[in-house]
Structure formats: structure tokens, C-alpha cells
JSON list of C-alpha atoms in Angstrom, two decimals:
[
{"chain": "A", "resi": 1, "resn": "UNK", "atom": "CA", "xyz": [-6.47, 7.74, 15.10]},
{"chain": "A", "resi": 2, "resn": "UNK", "atom": "CA", "xyz": [-7.47, 10.90, 16.87]},
{"chain": "A", "resi": 3, "resn": "UNK", "atom": "CA", "xyz": [-10.63, 9.16, 18.12]},
{"chain": "A", "resi": 4, "resn": "UNK", "atom": "CA", "xyz": [-13.31, 6.73, 17.01]},
{"chain": "A", "resi": 5, "resn": "UNK", "atom": "CA", "xyz": [-15.78, 9.03, 15.29]},
{"chain": "A", "resi": 6, "resn": "UNK", "atom": "CA", "xyz": [-15.03, 8.75, 11.58]},
{"chain": "A", "resi": 7, "resn": "UNK", "atom": "CA", "xyz": [-16.95, 12.00, 10.90]},
{"chain": "A", "resi": 8, "resn": "UNK", "atom": "CA", "xyz": [-14.73, 13.97, 13.24]},
{"chain": "A", "resi": 9, "resn": "UNK", "atom": "CA", "xyz": [-11.45, 12.12, 13.80]},
{"chain": "A", "resi": 10, "resn": "UNK", "atom": "CA", "xyz": [-8.46, 11.38, 11.60]},
{"chain": "A", "resi": 11, "resn": "UNK", "atom": "CA", "xyz": [-5.73, 8.75, 10.99]},
{"chain": "A", "resi": 12, "resn": "UNK", "atom": "CA", "xyz": [-2.41, 9.50, 12.72]},
{"chain": "A", "resi": 13, "resn": "UNK", "atom": "CA", "xyz": [-0.54, 6.32, 11.94]},
{"chain": "A", "resi": 14, "resn": "UNK", "atom": "CA", "xyz": [-0.86, 3.29, 9.72]},
{"chain": "A", "resi": 15, "resn": "UNK", "atom": "CA", "xyz": [1.12, 0.03, 9.87]},
{"chain": "A", "resi": 16, "resn": "UNK", "atom": "CA", "xyz": [0.82, -3.04, 7.72]},
{"chain": "A", "resi": 17, "resn": "UNK", "atom": "CA", "xyz": [1.94, -6.60, 8.22]},
{"chain": "A", "resi": 18, "resn": "UNK", "atom": "CA", "xyz": [1.24, -8.96, 5.31]},
{"chain": "A", "resi": 19, "resn": "UNK", "atom": "CA", "xyz": [1.15, -12.70, 5.99]},
{"chain": "A", "resi": 20, "resn": "UNK", "atom": "CA", "xyz": [0.54, -15.74, 3.82]},
{"chain": "A", "resi": 21, "resn": "UNK", "atom": "CA", "xyz": [-2.35, -18.09, 4.37]},
{"chain": "A", "resi": 22, "resn": "UNK", "atom": "CA", "xyz": [-0.36, -19.90, 7.10]},
{"chain": "A", "resi": 23, "resn": "UNK", "atom": "CA", "xyz": [0.22, -16.55, 8.89]},
{"chain": "A", "resi": 24, "resn": "UNK", "atom": "CA", "xyz": [3.93, -16.46, 8.05]},
{"chain": "A", "resi": 25, "resn": "UNK", "atom": "CA", "xyz": [5.03, -12.88, 7.78]},
{"chain": "A", "resi": 26, "resn": "UNK", "atom": "CA", "xyz": [5.72, -11.90, 4.19]},
{"chain": "A", "resi": 27, "resn": "UNK", "atom": "CA", "xyz": [6.18, -8.17, 4.83]},
{"chain": "A", "resi": 28, "resn": "UNK", "atom": "CA", "xyz": [6.58, -6.11, 7.97]},
{"chain": "A", "resi": 29, "resn": "UNK", "atom": "CA", "xyz": [8.12, -3.06, 6.37]},
{"chain": "A", "resi": 30, "resn": "UNK", "atom": "CA", "xyz": [5.41, -0.41, 6.67]},
{"chain": "A", "resi": 31, "resn": "UNK", "atom": "CA", "xyz": [4.79, 1.90, 9.61]},
{"chain": "A", "resi": 32, "resn": "UNK", "atom": "CA", "xyz": [3.87, 5.45, 8.66]},
{"chain": "A", "resi": 33, "resn": "UNK", "atom": "CA", "xyz": [3.08, 8.46, 10.90]},
{"chain": "A", "resi": 34, "resn": "UNK", "atom": "CA", "xyz": [0.88, 10.87, 9.00]},
{"chain": "A", "resi": 35, "resn": "UNK", "atom": "CA", "xyz": [1.16, 14.65, 9.36]},
{"chain": "A", "resi": 36, "resn": "UNK", "atom": "CA", "xyz": [-1.90, 16.25, 10.91]},
{"chain": "A", "resi": 37, "resn": "UNK", "atom": "CA", "xyz": [-2.48, 19.92, 11.53]},
{"chain": "A", "resi": 38, "resn": "UNK", "atom": "CA", "xyz": [-2.54, 21.40, 15.02]},
{"chain": "A", "resi": 39, "resn": "UNK", "atom": "CA", "xyz": [-6.33, 21.89, 14.69]},
{"chain": "A", "resi": 40, "resn": "UNK", "atom": "CA", "xyz": [-6.85, 18.19, 14.08]},
{"chain": "A", "resi": 41, "resn": "UNK", "atom": "CA", "xyz": [-4.45, 17.25, 16.88]},
{"chain": "A", "resi": 42, "resn": "UNK", "atom": "CA", "xyz": [-6.20, 19.61, 19.33]},
{"chain": "A", "resi": 43, "resn": "UNK", "atom": "CA", "xyz": [-9.55, 18.02, 18.51]},
{"chain": "A", "resi": 44, "resn": "UNK", "atom": "CA", "xyz": [-8.53, 14.52, 19.57]},
{"chain": "A", "resi": 45, "resn": "UNK", "atom": "CA", "xyz": [-10.64, 12.76, 22.16]},
{"chain": "A", "resi": 46, "resn": "UNK", "atom": "CA", "xyz": [-9.34, 12.74, 25.71]},
{"chain": "A", "resi": 47, "resn": "UNK", "atom": "CA", "xyz": [-8.12, 9.13, 25.67]},
{"chain": "A", "resi": 48, "resn": "UNK", "atom": "CA", "xyz": [-6.03, 9.78, 22.60]},
{"chain": "A", "resi": 49, "resn": "UNK", "atom": "CA", "xyz": [-4.62, 13.01, 23.98]},
{"chain": "A", "resi": 50, "resn": "UNK", "atom": "CA", "xyz": [-3.32, 11.27, 27.12]},
{"chain": "A", "resi": 51, "resn": "UNK", "atom": "CA", "xyz": [-2.04, 8.10, 25.43]},
{"chain": "A", "resi": 52, "resn": "UNK", "atom": "CA", "xyz": [-0.62, 9.62, 22.23]},
{"chain": "A", "resi": 53, "resn": "UNK", "atom": "CA", "xyz": [1.14, 12.26, 24.28]},
{"chain": "A", "resi": 54, "resn": "UNK", "atom": "CA", "xyz": [2.81, 9.51, 26.36]},
{"chain": "A", "resi": 55, "resn": "UNK", "atom": "CA", "xyz": [3.91, 7.51, 23.30]},
{"chain": "A", "resi": 56, "resn": "UNK", "atom": "CA", "xyz": [5.13, 10.64, 21.45]},
{"chain": "A", "resi": 57, "resn": "UNK", "atom": "CA", "xyz": [2.70, 10.07, 18.55]},
{"chain": "A", "resi": 58, "resn": "UNK", "atom": "CA", "xyz": [1.37, 13.61, 18.71]},
{"chain": "A", "resi": 59, "resn": "UNK", "atom": "CA", "xyz": [4.76, 15.14, 18.24]},
{"chain": "A", "resi": 60, "resn": "UNK", "atom": "CA", "xyz": [5.65, 12.61, 15.55]},
{"chain": "A", "resi": 61, "resn": "UNK", "atom": "CA", "xyz": [2.50, 13.47, 13.65]},
{"chain": "A", "resi": 62, "resn": "UNK", "atom": "CA", "xyz": [3.11, 17.21, 14.02]},
{"chain": "A", "resi": 63, "resn": "UNK", "atom": "CA", "xyz": [6.63, 16.89, 12.59]},
{"chain": "A", "resi": 64, "resn": "UNK", "atom": "CA", "xyz": [5.83, 14.21, 9.95]},
{"chain": "A", "resi": 65, "resn": "UNK", "atom": "CA", "xyz": [6.33, 15.22, 6.31]},
{"chain": "A", "resi": 66, "resn": "UNK", "atom": "CA", "xyz": [3.99, 12.47, 5.01]},
{"chain": "A", "resi": 67, "resn": "UNK", "atom": "CA", "xyz": [0.51, 13.51, 3.96]},
{"chain": "A", "resi": 68, "resn": "UNK", "atom": "CA", "xyz": [-2.53, 11.26, 4.10]},
{"chain": "A", "resi": 69, "resn": "UNK", "atom": "CA", "xyz": [-2.47, 10.98, 0.27]},
{"chain": "A", "resi": 70, "resn": "UNK", "atom": "CA", "xyz": [1.21, 9.96, 0.26]},
{"chain": "A", "resi": 71, "resn": "UNK", "atom": "CA", "xyz": [0.54, 7.46, 3.01]},
{"chain": "A", "resi": 72, "resn": "UNK", "atom": "CA", "xyz": [-2.29, 5.93, 1.04]},
{"chain": "A", "resi": 73, "resn": "UNK", "atom": "CA", "xyz": [-0.12, 5.58, -2.06]},
{"chain": "A", "resi": 74, "resn": "UNK", "atom": "CA", "xyz": [2.68, 3.90, 0.00]},
{"chain": "A", "resi": 75, "resn": "UNK", "atom": "CA", "xyz": [0.21, 1.40, 1.55]},
{"chain": "A", "resi": 76, "resn": "UNK", "atom": "CA", "xyz": [-1.33, 0.62, -1.84]},
{"chain": "A", "resi": 77, "resn": "UNK", "atom": "CA", "xyz": [2.14, 0.16, -3.42]},
{"chain": "A", "resi": 78, "resn": "UNK", "atom": "CA", "xyz": [3.03, -2.39, -0.69]},
{"chain": "A", "resi": 79, "resn": "UNK", "atom": "CA", "xyz": [-0.25, -4.29, -1.10]},
{"chain": "A", "resi": 80, "resn": "UNK", "atom": "CA", "xyz": [0.17, -4.43, -4.91]},
{"chain": "A", "resi": 81, "resn": "UNK", "atom": "CA", "xyz": [3.70, -5.80, -4.42]},
{"chain": "A", "resi": 82, "resn": "UNK", "atom": "CA", "xyz": [2.57, -8.72, -2.29]},
{"chain": "A", "resi": 83, "resn": "UNK", "atom": "CA", "xyz": [-1.08, -9.60, -2.87]},
{"chain": "A", "resi": 84, "resn": "UNK", "atom": "CA", "xyz": [-3.56, -9.70, -5.76]},
{"chain": "A", "resi": 85, "resn": "UNK", "atom": "CA", "xyz": [-6.45, -7.16, -5.65]},
{"chain": "A", "resi": 86, "resn": "UNK", "atom": "CA", "xyz": [-9.50, -8.14, -3.54]},
{"chain": "A", "resi": 87, "resn": "UNK", "atom": "CA", "xyz": [-7.79, -11.32, -2.21]},
{"chain": "A", "resi": 88, "resn": "UNK", "atom": "CA", "xyz": [-6.70, -10.24, 1.26]},
{"chain": "A", "resi": 89, "resn": "UNK", "atom": "CA", "xyz": [-9.09, -9.43, 4.15]},
{"chain": "A", "resi": 90, "resn": "UNK", "atom": "CA", "xyz": [-8.29, -6.70, 6.65]},
{"chain": "A", "resi": 91, "resn": "UNK", "atom": "CA", "xyz": [-7.15, -8.54, 9.78]},
{"chain": "A", "resi": 92, "resn": "UNK", "atom": "CA", "xyz": [-6.09, -7.53, 13.30]},
{"chain": "A", "resi": 93, "resn": "UNK", "atom": "CA", "xyz": [-7.33, -6.39, 16.64]},
{"chain": "A", "resi": 94, "resn": "UNK", "atom": "CA", "xyz": [-10.49, -4.23, 16.61]},
{"chain": "A", "resi": 95, "resn": "UNK", "atom": "CA", "xyz": [-10.09, -3.56, 12.90]},
{"chain": "A", "resi": 96, "resn": "UNK", "atom": "CA", "xyz": [-13.82, -2.96, 12.42]},
{"chain": "A", "resi": 97, "resn": "UNK", "atom": "CA", "xyz": [-13.22, 0.74, 13.17]},
{"chain": "A", "resi": 98, "resn": "UNK", "atom": "CA", "xyz": [-10.11, 0.79, 11.04]},
{"chain": "A", "resi": 99, "resn": "UNK", "atom": "CA", "xyz": [-12.22, -0.27, 8.07]},
{"chain": "A", "resi": 100, "resn": "UNK", "atom": "CA", "xyz": [-14.45, 2.76, 8.51]},
{"chain": "A", "resi": 101, "resn": "UNK", "atom": "CA", "xyz": [-11.43, 5.07, 8.52]},
{"chain": "A", "resi": 102, "resn": "UNK", "atom": "CA", "xyz": [-9.96, 3.37, 5.44]},
{"chain": "A", "resi": 103, "resn": "UNK", "atom": "CA", "xyz": [-13.30, 3.72, 3.69]},
{"chain": "A", "resi": 104, "resn": "UNK", "atom": "CA", "xyz": [-13.32, 7.45, 4.38]},
{"chain": "A", "resi": 105, "resn": "UNK", "atom": "CA", "xyz": [-9.66, 8.48, 4.25]},
{"chain": "A", "resi": 106, "resn": "UNK", "atom": "CA", "xyz": [-7.89, 5.81, 2.20]},
{"chain": "A", "resi": 107, "resn": "UNK", "atom": "CA", "xyz": [-10.54, 4.66, -0.33]},
{"chain": "A", "resi": 108, "resn": "UNK", "atom": "CA", "xyz": [-7.96, 3.22, -2.75]},
{"chain": "A", "resi": 109, "resn": "UNK", "atom": "CA", "xyz": [-6.57, 0.93, -0.08]},
{"chain": "A", "resi": 110, "resn": "UNK", "atom": "CA", "xyz": [-10.10, 0.03, 1.13]},
{"chain": "A", "resi": 111, "resn": "UNK", "atom": "CA", "xyz": [-11.10, -0.96, -2.43]},
{"chain": "A", "resi": 112, "resn": "UNK", "atom": "CA", "xyz": [-7.96, -3.02, -2.94]},
{"chain": "A", "resi": 113, "resn": "UNK", "atom": "CA", "xyz": [-8.58, -5.19, 0.08]},
{"chain": "A", "resi": 114, "resn": "UNK", "atom": "CA", "xyz": [-11.11, -8.02, 0.19]},
{"chain": "A", "resi": 115, "resn": "UNK", "atom": "CA", "xyz": [-14.41, -6.98, 1.71]},
{"chain": "A", "resi": 116, "resn": "UNK", "atom": "CA", "xyz": [-14.07, -9.49, 4.56]},
{"chain": "A", "resi": 117, "resn": "UNK", "atom": "CA", "xyz": [-12.69, -8.54, 7.95]},
{"chain": "A", "resi": 118, "resn": "UNK", "atom": "CA", "xyz": [-10.99, -10.86, 10.43]},
{"chain": "A", "resi": 119, "resn": "UNK", "atom": "CA", "xyz": [-11.18, -9.16, 13.80]},
{"chain": "A", "resi": 120, "resn": "UNK", "atom": "CA", "xyz": [-9.21, -10.91, 16.53]},
{"chain": "A", "resi": 121, "resn": "UNK", "atom": "CA", "xyz": [-11.12, -9.04, 19.24]},
{"chain": "A", "resi": 122, "resn": "UNK", "atom": "CA", "xyz": [-14.21, -11.02, 18.21]},
{"chain": "A", "resi": 123, "resn": "UNK", "atom": "CA", "xyz": [-12.40, -14.30, 18.91]},
{"chain": "A", "resi": 124, "resn": "UNK", "atom": "CA", "xyz": [-11.25, -12.96, 22.32]},
{"chain": "A", "resi": 125, "resn": "UNK", "atom": "CA", "xyz": [-14.86, -12.11, 23.20]},
{"chain": "A", "resi": 126, "resn": "UNK", "atom": "CA", "xyz": [-16.13, -15.57, 22.22]},
{"chain": "A", "resi": 127, "resn": "UNK", "atom": "CA", "xyz": [-13.39, -17.18, 24.26]},
{"chain": "A", "resi": 128, "resn": "UNK", "atom": "CA", "xyz": [-14.52, -15.40, 27.48]}
]
């Protein structure tokens, strides 16, 4: 993402790992860098500018040919291939913010997923 404000920032990259109920990986085939305009890239927050420049994500996004709409279709196609609608929660590290971005920018993906979220960062906080 270009920052954490869903009203200002945008999705740069999306990856998807699908597991079964025992957390065995079923699919690890999706990692998409989304094209964003120079205007959007220039309006990234400072943390993202520094870190995405180091990793090369800014340049990858600039040169990507995949639009946000195409990326959404690709993610949805993968989900439909492996899981029934509304059966799989969004899970991962700090995915609470990701859910906001899916709601705004990838509504078809958001609707396909179960409404529950499994945020590993919550477990890490509890364990402190």
C-alpha cells in the first residue's frame, strides 16, 4: 500500500496464500504488483517511500501492466478455484488494514471472503 489511510492511499501489491483448515498450503501462486500512476506513487507516506524504494516496489508498480481491476479479477478467480464463497476468513499479519483496502478497492474479493478476520498480530500482542 502507499500508506494506511484508505481515503488517500492505494494498493501496490497483493499476494495470496490459501491453506486448508490444518494450515497446509493449497495455493501459493499469486503475487501481483499493481500499476499506479506517478501521482499516486508521489503521494505515498514517508515510510512507504523509503521502504518501497529500497525493495524496488515503486519501480515495479510504475512499470506493471496490471490494473487494479485486473488484479481483483485474478485474485477472485484464484479464490473461486480453491474455496467456496464466504467460507474463508482473511488471515495474516496486521490484516485489519488490508480489509479496509479490500472493501474500498477490491469489493468483489472482499465480498467473496468470510466476514471474519484472523490477525496474527493480535496473537503476538496477547503473548507479550
